[in-house]
Amino acid sequence: MGKRVAKFGGTSLASAEQIRKCVDIIAAHPDRRFVVVSAPGKRHDSDAKVTDLLYQLYEQRGGDYSSILAAIRTRFTQIADELDVSDKVDFDSEFTEIESNLTGDAGIDYFASRGEALNALVIAAHLGWTYVDAADVIRFDETGVFLDEETQALLSNTLAQYERAVIPGFYGATASGVVKTFSRGGSDVTGALVARATQSSVYENWTDVSGILMADPRIVETPEPIARISYGALRQLTYLGASVLHENAIYPVRQVGIPTHIRNTNRPDDPGTWIQSEPFAGGSLEEASPPPPHKIVGLAGRANCQGLTVRKVQWSGSLGVGAQLLQLFDEARIPVDLIVTGVDSWTFIFRGDASALKTVMEKIQLLGPDSIDIHPSLALIGIVATGSVPRAKIATEIFQALSQAGIGVQVDSAAESMQVVGVDAVRYQDAVRAIYSALV
């Protein structure tokens, strides 16, 4: 089958009991040869994530930080004691270094990364595997920009020397050794980079949910899981608000055609979600791919949008008008999520503050439009179709569902496999439920 990379999230590694579950998962498949770990997450609702404690430690570096440092050390020593590896991890040395850096010039990224580093040391000791420090193989430049090609070379050359290894996620370092981190949730990125560097057959991302859900469970009660989804469709859902993977965790494995498998550490027999280049074109690595079970792959959205419609007779067909209008948003650093064009009209859906929008409108007025209309409270909902039903039929069913719910569509657009509708933000959740009910 080939090598597999298994990345485990913070909830999966929150305690010794959880770590044992991960170890059982690793042992269940001999091809799981490289493991990427997060810092310990919450053990219960009132608990604290280790990374949050480390951020607090950094904030208290000029005052009395002793209780926070003690809490962090206690968390790791308890895990190590229960796993019977206390004599294999030099906590005295590790915490002496952390404390000495509190009075030095180590930045916040160094402290934020210690949860992953310490957890990887403990887990490597428990497994009896090699520990590879991410600071040695994940490279950033001095300003914190990730260096992809240099990282690929370092990771490939280093990991080729080991049969099995544990790598901490979330961080790397500059060539001079200054620790830099990805944004929060960046262990997903590390896992994808390791999978690419080791030419693995699968990137397994173990978390606390049984795959990706078709809709937000805070809005739709018990939405169904997605069995398979393409990297392109996942990117569409993620862009419109679906919280699945760190957005940069898709590119490294998508680039070389490695499938990602989202799985539940606490329910390892659940099928999870396969993310592949063409999820319905053939079989996965595990089993033949069944026909799409639903008309849509899933839906996602965001309710914090605004809209601006510009109209002027005879503008359609004029070269450069759309580009000129879009440039005004770029100059104001307002991200545009959707552009809908009509005869002599352009509608821009965006997120941005009122002061920036005022500047854009003032500049548009200089172009002499016939009208400018503001839609101050919009929600965008993106629905990704499976292709099993004609897109026109999907669109019709969406509009019918919204109409029956008494919800007007203010904007609509279609691109690739996604249908996007804009509704009043006040009716956002009602709209999501109506569309899900009609199509799923």
CSV table of C-alpha atoms in Angstrom, one decimal:
chain,number,residue,atom,x,y,z
A,1,MET,CA,0.0,0.0,0.0
A,2,GLY,CA,2.9,2.4,0.7
A,3,LYS,CA,3.6,4.8,3.5
A,4,ARG,CA,1.0,6.7,5.4
A,5,VAL,CA,1.2,9.9,7.4
A,6,ALA,CA,-1.0,10.1,10.4
A,7,LYS,CA,-1.6,13.6,11.9
A,8,PHE,CA,-3.4,13.7,15.3
A,9,GLY,CA,-5.1,16.8,16.6
A,10,GLY,CA,-5.1,18.3,20.0
A,11,THR,CA,-8.3,16.6,21.2
A,12,SER,CA,-6.9,13.3,20.1
A,13,LEU,CA,-3.8,13.9,22.2
A,14,ALA,CA,-5.3,15.6,25.2
A,15,SER,CA,-4.4,13.0,27.8
A,16,ALA,CA,-2.5,9.7,28.2
A,17,GLU,CA,-5.8,7.8,27.6
A,18,GLN,CA,-6.3,9.6,24.3
A,19,ILE,CA,-2.7,9.1,23.3
A,20,ARG,CA,-3.1,5.3,23.9
A,21,LYS,CA,-6.0,5.4,21.4
A,22,CYS,CA,-3.7,7.0,18.9
A,23,VAL,CA,-1.0,4.5,19.5
A,24,ASP,CA,-3.5,1.7,18.9
A,25,ILE,CA,-4.5,3.3,15.6
A,26,ILE,CA,-0.9,3.6,14.6
A,27,ALA,CA,-0.2,0.0,15.4
A,28,ALA,CA,-3.3,-1.2,13.5
A,29,HIS,CA,-1.7,-0.4,10.1
A,30,PRO,CA,2.0,-1.1,9.5
A,31,ASP,CA,2.2,1.6,6.8
A,32,ARG,CA,1.6,4.4,9.4
A,33,ARG,CA,5.2,5.3,9.5
A,34,PHE,CA,5.3,9.0,10.1
A,35,VAL,CA,3.2,10.7,12.8
A,36,VAL,CA,2.6,14.5,13.1
A,37,VAL,CA,1.2,15.7,16.5
A,38,SER,CA,-0.5,18.7,17.8
A,39,ALA,CA,-0.2,20.1,21.4
A,40,PRO,CA,-2.6,18.6,24.0
A,41,GLY,CA,-6.1,20.0,23.7
A,42,LYS,CA,-8.9,20.2,26.2
A,43,ARG,CA,-9.7,17.1,28.3
A,44,HIS,CA,-13.1,18.5,29.2
A,45,ASP,CA,-15.1,21.7,28.7
A,46,SER,CA,-13.5,23.6,31.7
A,47,ASP,CA,-10.0,22.6,30.7
A,48,ALA,CA,-7.4,24.7,28.9
A,49,LYS,CA,-5.5,23.9,25.8
A,50,VAL,CA,-1.8,23.7,26.3
A,51,THR,CA,-1.2,26.2,23.5
A,52,ASP,CA,-3.5,28.7,25.2
A,53,LEU,CA,-1.5,28.3,28.4
A,54,LEU,CA,1.7,28.9,26.5
A,55,TYR,CA,0.3,32.2,25.1
A,56,GLN,CA,-0.6,33.2,28.6
A,57,LEU,CA,2.9,32.3,29.7
A,58,TYR,CA,4.4,34.6,27.1
A,59,GLU,CA,2.0,37.5,28.2
A,60,GLN,CA,3.2,37.1,31.8
A,61,ARG,CA,6.9,36.9,31.0
A,62,GLY,CA,7.6,40.2,32.7
A,63,GLY,CA,5.6,39.3,35.9
A,64,ASP,CA,4.8,36.2,38.0
A,65,TYR,CA,4.5,33.4,35.5
A,66,SER,CA,5.4,30.6,37.9
A,67,SER,CA,1.9,29.1,38.3
A,68,ILE,CA,1.3,29.0,34.5
A,69,LEU,CA,4.7,27.4,33.8
A,70,ALA,CA,4.0,24.9,36.6
A,71,ALA,CA,0.6,24.0,35.1
A,72,ILE,CA,2.2,23.4,31.7
A,73,ARG,CA,4.9,21.2,33.2
A,74,THR,CA,2.4,19.3,35.4
A,75,ARG,CA,0.3,18.5,32.3
A,76,PHE,CA,3.2,16.9,30.4
A,77,THR,CA,4.7,15.1,33.4
A,78,GLN,CA,1.3,13.6,34.2
A,79,ILE,CA,1.0,12.3,30.6
A,80,ALA,CA,4.6,11.0,30.6
A,81,ASP,CA,4.1,9.3,34.0
A,82,GLU,CA,0.9,7.5,32.8
A,83,LEU,CA,2.7,6.4,29.6
A,84,ASP,CA,5.7,5.3,31.7
A,85,VAL,CA,8.2,7.4,29.7
A,86,SER,CA,9.2,10.0,32.4
A,87,ASP,CA,12.7,8.7,32.4
A,88,LYS,CA,13.0,9.0,28.6
A,89,VAL,CA,12.2,12.8,28.4
A,90,ASP,CA,14.4,15.3,30.0
A,91,PHE,CA,11.8,17.7,31.3
A,92,ASP,CA,14.3,19.5,33.5
A,93,SER,CA,16.3,20.6,30.5
A,94,GLU,CA,13.2,21.4,28.4
A,95,PHE,CA,11.6,23.6,31.0
A,96,THR,CA,14.9,25.2,32.0
A,97,GLU,CA,15.3,26.3,28.3
A,98,ILE,CA,11.7,27.6,28.2
A,99,GLU,CA,12.1,29.6,31.4
A,100,SER,CA,15.4,31.0,30.3
A,101,ASN,CA,13.8,32.2,27.1
A,102,LEU,CA,11.2,34.1,29.1
A,103,THR,CA,13.9,36.7,30.0
A,104,GLY,CA,15.5,36.5,26.5
A,105,ASP,CA,14.5,37.7,23.1
A,106,ALA,CA,12.6,34.6,22.0
A,107,GLY,CA,9.4,35.6,20.3
A,108,ILE,CA,5.8,34.5,20.8
A,109,ASP,CA,6.1,31.9,18.1
A,110,TYR,CA,8.8,30.0,20.1
A,111,PHE,CA,6.5,29.7,23.2
A,112,ALA,CA,3.4,28.8,21.1
A,113,SER,CA,5.3,25.9,19.5
A,114,ARG,CA,6.5,24.3,22.8
A,115,GLY,CA,3.2,22.3,23.2
A,116,GLU,CA,3.8,20.4,19.9
A,117,ALA,CA,7.5,20.0,20.6
A,118,LEU,CA,7.0,18.5,24.1
A,119,ASN,CA,4.1,16.3,23.0
A,120,ALA,CA,6.1,14.9,20.1
A,121,LEU,CA,9.0,14.1,22.5
A,122,VAL,CA,6.7,12.2,24.8
A,123,ILE,CA,4.9,10.3,22.0
A,124,ALA,CA,8.2,9.4,20.2
A,125,ALA,CA,9.5,8.1,23.5
A,126,HIS,CA,6.3,6.0,24.0
A,127,LEU,CA,6.4,4.6,20.5
A,128,GLY,CA,10.2,4.1,20.5
A,129,TRP,CA,10.4,6.1,17.3
A,130,THR,CA,12.8,8.9,16.1
A,131,TYR,CA,11.9,12.4,17.1
A,132,VAL,CA,12.5,14.9,14.3
A,133,ASP,CA,12.3,18.6,15.4
A,134,ALA,CA,10.2,20.6,13.0
A,135,ALA,CA,12.6,23.5,13.4
A,136,ASP,CA,15.1,21.5,11.5
A,137,VAL,CA,12.9,20.6,8.5
A,138,ILE,CA,10.2,23.2,8.1
A,139,ARG,CA,11.7,26.4,6.8
A,140,PHE,CA,10.5,30.1,7.0
A,141,ASP,CA,12.3,33.2,6.0
A,142,GLU,CA,13.2,35.9,8.5
A,143,THR,CA,9.9,37.7,8.1
A,144,GLY,CA,7.9,34.5,8.7
A,145,VAL,CA,7.0,33.6,5.1
A,146,PHE,CA,6.9,29.9,4.6
A,147,LEU,CA,9.6,28.6,2.1
A,148,ASP,CA,8.0,25.7,0.3
A,149,GLU,CA,10.8,24.4,-2.0
A,150,GLU,CA,13.4,24.6,0.8
A,151,THR,CA,11.1,22.8,3.2
A,152,GLN,CA,10.4,20.1,0.6
A,153,ALA,CA,14.1,19.4,0.2
A,154,LEU,CA,14.9,19.4,3.9
A,155,LEU,CA,11.9,17.2,4.8
A,156,SER,CA,12.6,14.7,2.0
A,157,ASN,CA,16.3,14.3,2.7
A,158,THR,CA,15.8,14.1,6.5
A,159,LEU,CA,12.9,11.7,6.6
A,160,ALA,CA,14.4,9.4,4.0
A,161,GLN,CA,16.9,8.4,6.7
A,162,TYR,CA,14.3,7.0,9.1
A,163,GLU,CA,11.9,4.1,8.9
A,164,ARG,CA,9.5,5.7,11.4
A,165,ALA,CA,9.5,9.2,13.0
A,166,VAL,CA,7.4,11.6,15.0
A,167,ILE,CA,7.3,15.3,13.9
A,168,PRO,CA,5.7,18.1,15.9
A,169,GLY,CA,3.2,20.1,13.9
A,170,PHE,CA,2.5,23.9,13.6
A,171,TYR,CA,6.0,25.3,13.5
A,172,GLY,CA,9.3,25.5,11.8
A,173,ALA,CA,12.3,27.9,11.9
A,174,THR,CA,14.4,30.3,9.9
A,175,ALA,CA,17.8,29.2,8.6
A,176,SER,CA,19.3,31.0,11.7
A,177,GLY,CA,17.1,28.9,14.1
A,178,VAL,CA,14.4,31.5,15.0
A,179,VAL,CA,11.1,29.6,15.5
A,180,LYS,CA,8.2,30.6,13.3
A,181,THR,CA,4.6,29.2,13.3
A,182,PHE,CA,1.9,28.7,10.8
A,183,SER,CA,-1.5,30.3,11.8
A,184,ARG,CA,-3.6,28.5,14.4
A,185,GLY,CA,-4.4,24.9,13.3
A,186,GLY,CA,-1.2,24.7,11.3
A,187,SER,CA,-0.4,21.2,12.3
A,188,ASP,CA,-2.7,20.2,9.4
A,189,VAL,CA,-0.2,21.9,7.1
A,190,THR,CA,2.8,20.1,8.6
A,191,GLY,CA,1.0,16.8,8.1
A,192,ALA,CA,0.4,17.5,4.5
A,193,LEU,CA,4.0,18.6,3.9
A,194,VAL,CA,5.3,15.4,5.5
A,195,ALA,CA,2.9,13.3,3.3
A,196,ARG,CA,4.3,15.0,0.2
A,197,ALA,CA,7.9,14.8,1.3
A,198,THR,CA,7.6,11.1,2.0
A,199,GLN,CA,5.6,10.3,-1.1
A,200,SER,CA,3.0,8.7,1.1
A,201,SER,CA,-0.1,7.0,-0.4
A,202,VAL,CA,-2.5,8.6,2.1
A,203,TYR,CA,-2.5,11.6,4.5
A,204,GLU,CA,-4.7,10.6,7.4
A,205,ASN,CA,-6.0,13.5,9.5
A,206,TRP,CA,-7.3,12.2,12.8
A,207,THR,CA,-9.6,14.5,14.8
A,208,ASP,CA,-12.7,14.4,17.0
A,209,VAL,CA,-15.3,14.2,14.2
A,210,SER,CA,-16.1,11.4,11.8
A,211,GLY,CA,-15.3,13.3,8.7
A,212,ILE,CA,-16.6,16.5,7.1
A,213,LEU,CA,-20.3,17.3,7.5
A,214,MET,CA,-22.5,18.4,4.7
A,215,ALA,CA,-23.6,21.5,6.7
A,216,ASP,CA,-22.8,23.4,9.8
A,217,PRO,CA,-24.1,21.3,12.8
A,218,ARG,CA,-24.7,24.5,14.7
A,219,ILE,CA,-27.4,25.3,12.1
A,220,VAL,CA,-28.6,22.0,10.8
A,221,GLU,CA,-29.4,19.3,13.3
A,222,THR,CA,-27.2,16.1,12.7
A,223,PRO,CA,-26.1,16.8,9.2
A,224,GLU,CA,-24.9,13.8,7.3
A,225,PRO,CA,-21.1,13.3,6.7
A,226,ILE,CA,-19.6,13.7,3.3
A,227,ALA,CA,-18.2,10.3,2.1
A,228,ARG,CA,-16.0,11.7,-0.7
A,229,ILE,CA,-15.2,15.2,-1.9
A,230,SER,CA,-12.8,16.6,-4.5
A,231,TYR,CA,-10.0,19.0,-3.4
A,232,GLY,CA,-11.6,21.6,-5.7
A,233,ALA,CA,-15.0,21.3,-4.0
A,234,LEU,CA,-13.5,21.3,-0.6
A,235,ARG,CA,-11.7,24.6,-1.5
A,236,GLN,CA,-15.0,26.1,-2.5
A,237,LEU,CA,-16.7,25.1,0.7
A,238,THR,CA,-13.8,26.2,2.8
A,239,TYR,CA,-13.6,29.6,1.1
A,240,LEU,CA,-17.3,30.2,2.0
A,241,GLY,CA,-16.8,29.4,5.7
A,242,ALA,CA,-16.7,25.6,6.2
A,243,SER,CA,-14.4,24.8,9.0
A,244,VAL,CA,-12.6,21.7,8.0
A,245,LEU,CA,-8.8,21.9,7.5
A,246,HIS,CA,-6.3,24.7,7.7
A,247,GLU,CA,-6.7,26.2,4.2
A,248,ASN,CA,-3.0,25.7,3.4
A,249,ALA,CA,-3.2,22.0,4.3
A,250,ILE,CA,-4.8,21.2,0.9
A,251,TYR,CA,-2.2,22.4,-1.5
A,252,PRO,CA,0.8,20.2,-0.7
A,253,VAL,CA,-1.1,16.9,-1.1
A,254,ARG,CA,-3.4,18.1,-3.9
A,255,GLN,CA,-0.3,19.1,-5.8
A,256,VAL,CA,1.0,15.5,-6.1
A,257,GLY,CA,-2.3,13.7,-6.0
A,258,ILE,CA,-2.2,12.2,-2.4
A,259,PRO,CA,-5.7,11.6,-1.0
A,260,THR,CA,-6.5,12.9,2.5
A,261,HIS,CA,-8.7,10.9,4.8
A,262,ILE,CA,-10.4,12.7,7.7
A,263,ARG,CA,-11.1,10.2,10.5
A,264,ASN,CA,-12.3,10.2,14.2
A,265,THR,CA,-9.8,9.1,16.8
A,266,ASN,CA,-12.6,8.1,19.1
A,267,ARG,CA,-14.5,6.2,16.4
A,268,PRO,CA,-11.7,4.7,14.2
A,269,ASP,CA,-14.1,2.3,12.5
A,270,ASP,CA,-16.2,5.1,11.1
A,271,PRO,CA,-15.6,5.6,7.3
A,272,GLY,CA,-14.7,9.3,7.6
A,273,THR,CA,-14.3,11.5,4.6
A,274,TRP,CA,-12.0,10.9,1.6
A,275,ILE,CA,-10.7,14.0,-0.2
A,276,GLN,CA,-9.4,13.1,-3.6
A,277,SER,CA,-8.7,14.7,-7.0
A,278,GLU,CA,-11.7,13.0,-8.6
A,279,PRO,CA,-13.7,11.4,-5.8
A,280,PHE,CA,-16.4,9.7,-8.0
A,281,ALA,CA,-14.2,8.8,-11.0
A,282,GLY,CA,-13.1,5.5,-9.6
A,283,GLY,CA,-12.2,3.7,-6.4
A,284,SER,CA,-10.4,5.0,-3.3
A,285,LEU,CA,-7.5,3.3,-1.8
A,286,GLU,CA,-9.8,1.3,0.4
A,287,GLU,CA,-12.8,0.4,-1.6
A,288,ALA,CA,-14.8,0.9,-4.8
A,289,SER,CA,-16.4,4.4,-4.9
A,290,PRO,CA,-20.2,4.2,-4.8
A,291,PRO,CA,-22.4,6.6,-6.7
A,292,PRO,CA,-22.9,10.0,-5.0
A,293,PRO,CA,-25.6,9.5,-2.4
A,294,HIS,CA,-27.0,13.0,-2.6
A,295,LYS,CA,-27.6,15.7,-5.2
A,296,ILE,CA,-25.1,18.0,-3.4
A,297,VAL,CA,-21.7,17.4,-1.8
A,298,GLY,CA,-22.4,20.0,0.9
A,299,LEU,CA,-23.2,23.7,1.6
A,300,ALA,CA,-21.5,26.5,3.5
A,301,GLY,CA,-21.8,30.2,3.9
A,302,ARG,CA,-21.0,33.4,5.7
A,303,ALA,CA,-23.4,35.9,7.1
A,304,ASN,CA,-21.1,39.0,7.4
A,305,CYS,CA,-21.2,40.3,3.9
A,306,GLN,CA,-22.3,43.5,2.2
A,307,GLY,CA,-23.1,44.2,-1.4
A,308,LEU,CA,-22.7,47.2,-3.7
A,309,THR,CA,-24.4,47.5,-7.1
A,310,VAL,CA,-23.2,50.1,-9.7
A,311,ARG,CA,-25.3,50.9,-12.8
A,312,LYS,CA,-24.7,53.1,-15.8
A,313,VAL,CA,-26.4,52.8,-19.2
A,314,GLN,CA,-24.0,51.8,-22.0
A,315,TRP,CA,-21.3,50.6,-19.6
A,316,SER,CA,-21.7,47.0,-20.7
A,317,GLY,CA,-19.3,46.2,-23.5
A,318,SER,CA,-17.0,49.0,-22.5
A,319,LEU,CA,-13.5,47.6,-22.0
A,320,GLY,CA,-11.9,47.9,-18.6
A,321,VAL,CA,-14.9,49.1,-16.6
A,322,GLY,CA,-15.2,46.0,-14.4
A,323,ALA,CA,-11.4,45.9,-13.8
A,324,GLN,CA,-11.4,49.6,-12.9
A,325,LEU,CA,-14.2,49.0,-10.4
A,326,LEU,CA,-12.5,46.0,-8.9
A,327,GLN,CA,-9.3,47.8,-8.5
A,328,LEU,CA,-11.0,50.3,-6.3
A,329,PHE,CA,-11.8,47.5,-3.8
A,330,ASP,CA,-8.2,46.2,-4.1
A,331,GLU,CA,-6.8,49.6,-3.3
A,332,ALA,CA,-9.1,49.8,-0.2
A,333,ARG,CA,-8.0,46.3,0.8
A,334,ILE,CA,-11.5,45.0,0.8
A,335,PRO,CA,-11.7,41.3,-0.2
A,336,VAL,CA,-14.4,40.7,-2.8
A,337,ASP,CA,-16.1,37.3,-2.5
A,338,LEU,CA,-18.4,37.4,-5.5
A,339,ILE,CA,-18.9,39.6,-8.6
A,340,VAL,CA,-22.2,39.4,-10.5
A,341,THR,CA,-22.6,41.2,-13.7
A,342,GLY,CA,-25.8,42.3,-15.5
A,343,VAL,CA,-26.6,44.5,-18.4
A,344,ASP,CA,-25.0,47.8,-17.5
A,345,SER,CA,-24.5,46.7,-13.8
A,346,TRP,CA,-21.9,45.2,-11.6
A,347,THR,CA,-22.6,43.8,-8.1
A,348,PHE,CA,-19.7,43.3,-5.7
A,349,ILE,CA,-20.2,41.1,-2.6
A,350,PHE,CA,-17.5,41.8,0.0
A,351,ARG,CA,-16.4,42.0,3.6
A,352,GLY,CA,-15.1,45.3,4.9
A,353,ASP,CA,-15.6,48.2,7.3
A,354,ALA,CA,-17.7,51.2,6.7
A,355,SER,CA,-14.9,53.7,6.4
A,356,ALA,CA,-13.1,51.7,3.7
A,357,LEU,CA,-16.4,51.3,1.8
A,358,LYS,CA,-17.0,55.1,2.0
A,359,THR,CA,-13.7,55.7,0.2
A,360,VAL,CA,-14.6,53.2,-2.6
A,361,MET,CA,-18.0,54.9,-3.1
A,362,GLU,CA,-16.4,58.3,-3.4
A,363,LYS,CA,-14.1,57.1,-6.1
A,364,ILE,CA,-16.9,55.3,-7.9
A,365,GLN,CA,-18.9,58.6,-8.0
A,366,LEU,CA,-16.0,60.2,-9.9
A,367,LEU,CA,-16.8,57.7,-12.7
A,368,GLY,CA,-20.3,59.1,-13.1
A,369,PRO,CA,-22.5,56.1,-12.5
A,370,ASP,CA,-26.3,56.4,-12.8
A,371,SER,CA,-26.8,54.8,-9.4
A,372,ILE,CA,-25.0,53.1,-6.6
A,373,ASP,CA,-27.0,50.8,-4.3
A,374,ILE,CA,-25.8,49.3,-1.0
A,375,HIS,CA,-27.0,46.0,0.4
A,376,PRO,CA,-25.8,46.4,4.0
A,377,SER,CA,-26.6,43.0,5.4
A,378,LEU,CA,-26.1,40.0,3.2
A,379,ALA,CA,-25.3,36.3,3.6
A,380,LEU,CA,-23.7,34.2,1.0
A,381,ILE,CA,-24.5,30.5,0.7
A,382,GLY,CA,-22.5,28.2,-1.6
A,383,ILE,CA,-24.0,24.8,-2.6
A,384,VAL,CA,-21.6,22.3,-4.3
A,385,ALA,CA,-23.4,19.8,-6.5
A,386,THR,CA,-22.2,16.2,-7.1
A,387,GLY,CA,-22.9,16.3,-10.8
A,388,SER,CA,-25.5,13.5,-10.5
A,389,VAL,CA,-28.3,15.9,-11.2
A,390,PRO,CA,-28.2,18.7,-13.9
A,391,ARG,CA,-27.2,22.1,-12.4
A,392,ALA,CA,-30.3,23.8,-13.7
A,393,LYS,CA,-32.5,21.4,-11.7
A,394,ILE,CA,-30.4,22.0,-8.6
A,395,ALA,CA,-30.7,25.8,-9.0
A,396,THR,CA,-34.5,25.4,-9.5
A,397,GLU,CA,-34.8,23.4,-6.3
A,398,ILE,CA,-32.8,25.9,-4.3
A,399,PHE,CA,-34.9,28.8,-5.4
A,400,GLN,CA,-38.1,26.8,-4.8
A,401,ALA,CA,-37.0,25.9,-1.3
A,402,LEU,CA,-36.1,29.5,-0.4
A,403,SER,CA,-39.4,30.8,-1.9
A,404,GLN,CA,-41.4,28.3,0.1
A,405,ALA,CA,-39.6,29.5,3.2
A,406,GLY,CA,-40.4,33.1,2.4
A,407,ILE,CA,-36.8,34.0,1.7
A,408,GLY,CA,-35.9,36.3,-1.2
A,409,VAL,CA,-32.8,35.8,-3.3
A,410,GLN,CA,-30.9,39.0,-3.6
A,411,VAL,CA,-28.0,37.7,-5.6
A,412,ASP,CA,-27.2,34.5,-7.4
A,413,SER,CA,-24.3,33.1,-9.4
A,414,ALA,CA,-23.0,29.8,-10.6
A,415,ALA,CA,-19.4,28.7,-11.3
A,416,GLU,CA,-18.0,25.3,-11.8
A,417,SER,CA,-20.0,23.0,-9.5
A,418,MET,CA,-21.0,25.7,-7.0
A,419,GLN,CA,-24.3,27.6,-7.0
A,420,VAL,CA,-24.1,30.7,-4.8
A,421,VAL,CA,-27.1,32.6,-3.5
A,422,GLY,CA,-27.2,35.8,-1.5
A,423,VAL,CA,-30.0,36.4,1.1
A,424,ASP,CA,-30.7,38.8,3.9
A,425,ALA,CA,-28.3,38.0,6.7
A,426,VAL,CA,-31.2,37.9,9.2
A,427,ARG,CA,-32.6,34.8,7.3
A,428,TYR,CA,-29.2,33.1,6.8
A,429,GLN,CA,-29.8,30.1,9.1
A,430,ASP,CA,-33.4,29.7,7.9
A,431,ALA,CA,-32.0,29.6,4.3
A,432,VAL,CA,-29.4,27.0,5.1
A,433,ARG,CA,-32.0,24.8,6.8
A,434,ALA,CA,-34.4,25.2,3.9
A,435,ILE,CA,-31.8,24.3,1.2
A,436,TYR,CA,-30.4,21.4,3.2
A,437,SER,CA,-33.9,20.0,3.8
A,438,ALA,CA,-34.8,20.3,0.1
A,439,LEU,CA,-31.6,18.8,-1.4
A,440,VAL,CA,-30.5,16.3,1.3
